């Protein structure tokens, strides 16, 4: 139990075991972060204590990186030769100090801005995890009071593009949601009747006209009306020429 408690306490303190990073990509990332932190510490030490310092490191690929104040080459040269410290004009030192102080203030401002952005990113990610959506804190809900004129124009264009994309996506969803007609429910094509061309010498007997099949309203086509009229006129002229149905063949008796 004591061992477990000790391990838990050590884990809570955030102690990291010092060992080589196994993955090569993570090793490069760790090197870049630690290198930047080392250079920052060296710069702070030089500015706060007014000392000359330099550091030289090499990456796993054999690339050299150096940082120093006032100059890494001058510091290394002085170390190798054992020479005295560099004498500078007080005015130059004052100007150099002012420049370093300005850079330090800019560095602190950038660091504070970076912390705020990280905090904001954590809040966005936390809200996204709670709501389950990627756009939990959407950009279109951000306050627009502090946005400049050009940014507002770009913001308006972005909103219009968003509206256009949403309308297109909605229409596509609506079209996909309509169930497509199954092959069994598709009505069959309307039947049509093909009537061969007829002349006055090819007219069938009159009995076939009376026994001809009647077509339904859906089966009658436009050409059928015209053909039926032509057949009727042809049959009438045939009947009249043969004398069948004329008044001379009928006798009325009292």
Short mmCIF file of C-alpha atoms in Angstrom, two decimals:
data_model
loop_
_atom_site.label_atom_id
_atom_site.label_comp_id
_atom_site.label_asym_id
_atom_site.label_seq_id
_atom_site.Cartn_x
_atom_site.Cartn_y
_atom_site.Cartn_z
CA UNK A 1 0.00 0.00 0.00
CA UNK A 2 2.85 2.38 0.78
CA UNK A 3 4.42 1.72 -2.60
CA UNK A 4 1.17 2.47 -4.37
CA UNK A 5 0.71 5.67 -2.39
CA UNK A 6 4.24 6.79 -3.20
CA UNK A 7 3.76 6.15 -6.88
CA UNK A 8 0.47 8.05 -6.83
CA UNK A 9 2.07 11.00 -5.11
CA UNK A 10 4.96 11.06 -7.57
CA UNK A 11 2.52 10.89 -10.46
CA UNK A 12 0.53 13.81 -9.06
CA UNK A 13 3.67 15.96 -8.86
CA UNK A 14 4.08 15.49 -12.61
CA UNK A 15 7.52 13.98 -12.53
CA UNK A 16 8.73 12.82 -15.94
CA UNK A 17 11.14 9.96 -16.23
CA UNK A 18 14.28 11.05 -18.08
CA UNK A 19 14.77 8.60 -20.89
CA UNK A 20 15.27 8.68 -24.64
CA UNK A 21 12.17 9.22 -26.75
CA UNK A 22 11.63 6.08 -28.78
CA UNK A 23 9.66 7.43 -31.73
CA UNK A 24 11.76 9.44 -34.17
CA UNK A 25 9.07 12.00 -35.02
CA UNK A 26 8.30 12.69 -31.38
CA UNK A 27 12.03 13.00 -30.74
CA UNK A 28 12.33 15.79 -33.34
CA UNK A 29 9.34 17.61 -31.86
CA UNK A 30 10.77 17.35 -28.35
CA UNK A 31 14.13 18.65 -29.57
CA UNK A 32 12.56 21.70 -31.21
CA UNK A 33 10.55 22.58 -28.10
CA UNK A 34 13.40 22.07 -25.65
CA UNK A 35 15.85 23.96 -27.89
CA UNK A 36 13.59 27.00 -27.95
CA UNK A 37 13.15 26.85 -24.18
CA UNK A 38 16.91 26.62 -23.67
CA UNK A 39 17.54 29.67 -25.87
CA UNK A 40 14.88 31.64 -24.01
CA UNK A 41 16.49 30.86 -20.67
CA UNK A 42 19.89 31.92 -22.00
CA UNK A 43 18.49 35.22 -23.26
CA UNK A 44 16.76 35.95 -19.96
CA UNK A 45 19.96 35.18 -18.05
CA UNK A 46 21.99 37.53 -20.26
CA UNK A 47 19.50 40.39 -20.02
CA UNK A 48 18.72 40.15 -16.33
CA UNK A 49 22.27 39.56 -15.10
CA UNK A 50 24.16 41.48 -17.82
CA UNK A 51 26.47 38.54 -18.56
CA UNK A 52 27.97 37.18 -21.71
CA UNK A 53 26.76 33.67 -22.44
CA UNK A 54 26.56 31.32 -25.37
CA UNK A 55 25.24 27.85 -26.06
CA UNK A 56 25.84 25.51 -28.98
CA UNK A 57 23.81 22.37 -29.59
CA UNK A 58 23.62 19.85 -32.40
CA UNK A 59 20.59 17.91 -33.56
CA UNK A 60 20.45 14.19 -34.21
CA UNK A 61 20.95 14.97 -37.90
CA UNK A 62 24.20 16.79 -37.17
CA UNK A 63 22.88 20.34 -37.63
CA UNK A 64 24.34 23.07 -35.37
CA UNK A 65 22.30 25.66 -33.48
CA UNK A 66 23.81 28.50 -31.45
CA UNK A 67 22.60 31.36 -29.32
CA UNK A 68 24.51 33.91 -27.25
CA UNK A 69 24.83 37.43 -25.92
CA UNK A 70 26.10 39.74 -27.24
CA UNK A 71 27.19 37.36 -29.98
CA UNK A 72 27.84 33.62 -29.82
CA UNK A 73 31.00 33.86 -31.98
CA UNK A 74 32.49 36.55 -29.75
CA UNK A 75 31.75 34.58 -26.60
CA UNK A 76 33.27 31.39 -28.03
CA UNK A 77 36.35 33.28 -29.28
CA UNK A 78 36.88 34.83 -25.86
CA UNK A 79 36.56 31.42 -24.23
CA UNK A 80 39.10 29.82 -26.56
CA UNK A 81 41.66 32.64 -26.35
CA UNK A 82 41.13 33.48 -22.69
CA UNK A 83 40.87 37.16 -23.55
CA UNK A 84 39.30 39.86 -21.39
CA UNK A 85 35.62 40.70 -21.65
CA UNK A 86 34.57 42.96 -24.44
CA UNK A 87 34.66 46.65 -23.60
CA UNK A 88 31.81 48.58 -24.98
CA UNK A 89 30.89 52.21 -24.98
CA UNK A 90 28.34 53.01 -22.26
CA UNK A 91 26.15 54.63 -24.89
CA UNK A 92 26.28 51.46 -26.94
CA UNK A 93 25.52 49.40 -23.87
CA UNK A 94 22.57 51.62 -23.09
CA UNK A 95 21.26 51.31 -26.64
CA UNK A 96 21.81 47.58 -26.60
CA UNK A 97 20.03 47.33 -23.27
CA UNK A 98 17.08 49.34 -24.55
CA UNK A 99 16.86 47.14 -27.62
CA UNK A 100 16.95 44.00 -25.52
CA UNK A 101 14.35 45.41 -23.17
CA UNK A 102 12.08 46.19 -26.10
CA UNK A 103 12.52 42.72 -27.49
CA UNK A 104 11.84 41.24 -24.06
CA UNK A 105 8.58 43.15 -23.77
CA UNK A 106 7.54 42.05 -27.24
CA UNK A 107 8.42 38.50 -26.35
CA UNK A 108 6.33 38.63 -23.18
CA UNK A 109 3.40 40.13 -25.09
CA UNK A 110 3.57 37.35 -27.67
CA UNK A 111 3.78 34.76 -24.91
CA UNK A 112 0.69 36.19 -23.21
CA UNK A 113 -1.19 36.26 -26.50
CA UNK A 114 -0.19 32.66 -27.13
CA UNK A 115 -1.46 31.65 -23.70
CA UNK A 116 -4.80 33.35 -24.36
CA UNK A 117 -5.14 31.61 -27.71
CA UNK A 118 -4.34 28.25 -26.11
CA UNK A 119 -6.91 28.90 -23.40
CA UNK A 120 -9.49 29.84 -25.99
CA UNK A 121 -8.70 26.71 -28.00
CA UNK A 122 -9.14 24.57 -24.89
CA UNK A 123 -12.53 26.18 -24.24
CA UNK A 124 -13.62 25.53 -27.82
CA UNK A 125 -12.50 21.92 -27.64
CA UNK A 126 -14.25 21.47 -24.30
CA UNK A 127 -17.51 22.89 -25.66
CA UNK A 128 -17.19 20.71 -28.75
CA UNK A 129 -16.71 17.61 -26.60
CA UNK A 130 -19.75 18.48 -24.50
CA UNK A 131 -22.04 19.15 -27.45
CA UNK A 132 -20.63 16.49 -29.74
CA UNK A 133 -20.29 18.87 -32.71
CA UNK A 134 -17.24 20.22 -34.43
CA UNK A 135 -18.71 23.74 -34.67
CA UNK A 136 -19.59 24.02 -30.98
CA UNK A 137 -18.23 27.58 -30.85
CA UNK A 138 -18.89 28.70 -34.44
CA UNK A 139 -17.06 31.62 -35.94
CA UNK A 140 -20.31 33.21 -37.11
CA UNK A 141 -21.36 33.76 -33.46
CA UNK A 142 -18.23 35.71 -32.57
CA UNK A 143 -18.74 39.38 -31.58
CA UNK A 144 -18.35 41.73 -34.53
CA UNK A 145 -17.85 45.00 -32.60
CA UNK A 146 -14.07 44.90 -32.72
CA UNK A 147 -13.77 43.75 -36.34
CA UNK A 148 -12.38 46.18 -38.92
CA UNK A 149 -14.13 47.26 -42.10
CA UNK A 150 -12.21 44.93 -44.42
CA UNK A 151 -12.69 42.04 -42.02
CA UNK A 152 -16.40 42.81 -41.87
CA UNK A 153 -16.65 42.67 -45.66
CA UNK A 154 -14.87 39.33 -45.66
CA UNK A 155 -17.12 38.20 -42.81
CA UNK A 156 -20.20 39.14 -44.86
CA UNK A 157 -18.89 37.25 -47.88
CA UNK A 158 -18.26 34.20 -45.72
CA UNK A 159 -21.81 34.34 -44.37
CA UNK A 160 -23.24 34.56 -47.88
CA UNK A 161 -21.17 31.57 -48.98
CA UNK A 162 -22.31 29.68 -45.91
CA UNK A 163 -25.95 30.45 -46.69
CA UNK A 164 -25.52 29.33 -50.30
CA UNK A 165 -23.86 26.07 -49.23
CA UNK A 166 -26.56 25.37 -46.65
CA UNK A 167 -29.35 25.91 -49.19
CA UNK A 168 -27.63 23.58 -51.66
CA UNK A 169 -27.10 20.92 -49.01
CA UNK A 170 -30.73 21.21 -47.88
CA UNK A 171 -32.05 20.83 -51.42
CA UNK A 172 -29.83 17.81 -51.99
CA UNK A 173 -31.07 16.22 -48.76
CA UNK A 174 -34.67 16.83 -49.76
CA UNK A 175 -34.14 15.25 -53.17
CA UNK A 176 -32.44 12.23 -51.65
CA UNK A 177 -35.19 11.82 -49.05
CA UNK A 178 -37.93 11.39 -51.71
CA UNK A 179 -38.40 7.61 -52.25
CA UNK A 180 -37.72 6.55 -55.80
CA UNK A 181 -40.44 4.65 -57.68
CA UNK A 182 -39.98 0.91 -57.73
CA UNK A 183 -40.04 -0.91 -61.08
CA UNK A 184 -43.28 -2.67 -60.06
CA UNK A 185 -45.08 0.62 -59.47
CA UNK A 186 -44.06 2.24 -62.73
CA UNK A 187 -47.14 2.30 -65.03
CA UNK A 188 -46.74 0.34 -68.28
CA UNK A 189 -46.37 2.29 -71.50
CA UNK A 190 -49.62 3.26 -73.19
CA UNK A 191 -50.46 0.71 -75.91
CA UNK A 192 -51.01 1.91 -79.42
CA UNK A 193 -52.58 0.35 -82.52
CA UNK A 194 -50.83 0.18 -85.86
CA UNK A 195 -53.29 0.38 -88.78
CA UNK A 196 -51.84 -0.53 -92.19
CA UNK A 197 -52.55 1.85 -95.08
CA UNK A 198 -55.72 1.03 -97.06
CA UNK A 199 -56.96 1.86 -100.54
CA UNK A 200 -60.47 1.66 -102.03
CA UNK A 201 -59.70 -1.79 -103.44
CA UNK A 202 -58.47 -3.20 -100.13
CA UNK A 203 -61.50 -2.38 -98.02
CA UNK A 204 -62.56 -5.41 -95.93
CA UNK A 205 -66.18 -6.57 -95.85
CA UNK A 206 -68.68 -4.47 -93.96
CA UNK A 207 -69.17 -7.18 -91.39
CA UNK A 208 -65.62 -6.72 -90.14
CA UNK A 209 -66.31 -3.09 -89.31
CA UNK A 210 -69.24 -4.04 -87.11
CA UNK A 211 -67.27 -6.82 -85.40
CA UNK A 212 -64.10 -4.73 -84.99
CA UNK A 213 -62.77 -4.40 -81.44
CA UNK A 214 -63.48 -1.14 -79.69
CA UNK A 215 -60.49 0.55 -78.17
CA UNK A 216 -60.58 2.08 -74.76
CA UNK A 217 -60.02 5.76 -74.23
CA UNK A 218 -56.43 5.18 -73.14
CA UNK A 219 -55.70 3.01 -76.18
CA UNK A 220 -56.90 5.45 -78.83
CA UNK A 221 -54.10 7.47 -80.35
CA UNK A 222 -54.23 10.58 -82.51
CA UNK A 223 -53.43 8.64 -85.67
CA UNK A 224 -56.29 6.20 -84.93
CA UNK A 225 -58.86 9.01 -85.16
CA UNK A 226 -57.58 10.06 -88.56
CA UNK A 227 -57.40 6.49 -89.84
CA UNK A 228 -60.91 5.72 -88.61
CA UNK A 229 -62.23 8.78 -90.46
CA UNK A 230 -60.47 7.70 -93.66
CA UNK A 231 -61.91 4.19 -93.36
CA UNK A 232 -65.41 5.54 -92.79
CA UNK A 233 -65.28 7.83 -95.83
CA UNK A 234 -63.87 5.02 -98.00
CA UNK A 235 -66.54 2.57 -96.90
CA UNK A 236 -69.31 5.12 -97.52
CA UNK A 237 -68.12 5.72 -101.08
CA UNK A 238 -67.89 1.96 -101.66
CA UNK A 239 -71.41 1.38 -100.41
CA UNK A 240 -72.77 4.18 -102.60
CA UNK A 241 -71.00 2.96 -105.74
CA UNK A 242 -72.30 -0.59 -105.31
CA UNK A 243 -75.86 0.64 -104.86
CA UNK A 244 -76.14 -0.96 -101.45
CA UNK A 245 -78.11 1.32 -99.18
CA UNK A 246 -79.33 3.66 -101.94
CA UNK A 247 -82.97 4.76 -102.18
CA UNK A 248 -83.47 2.89 -105.45
CA UNK A 249 -83.02 -0.48 -103.75
CA UNK A 250 -85.70 0.25 -101.16
CA UNK A 251 -89.43 0.08 -101.93
CA UNK A 252 -91.97 1.36 -99.50
CA UNK A 253 -95.25 -0.44 -99.44
CA UNK A 254 -98.37 0.57 -97.69
#
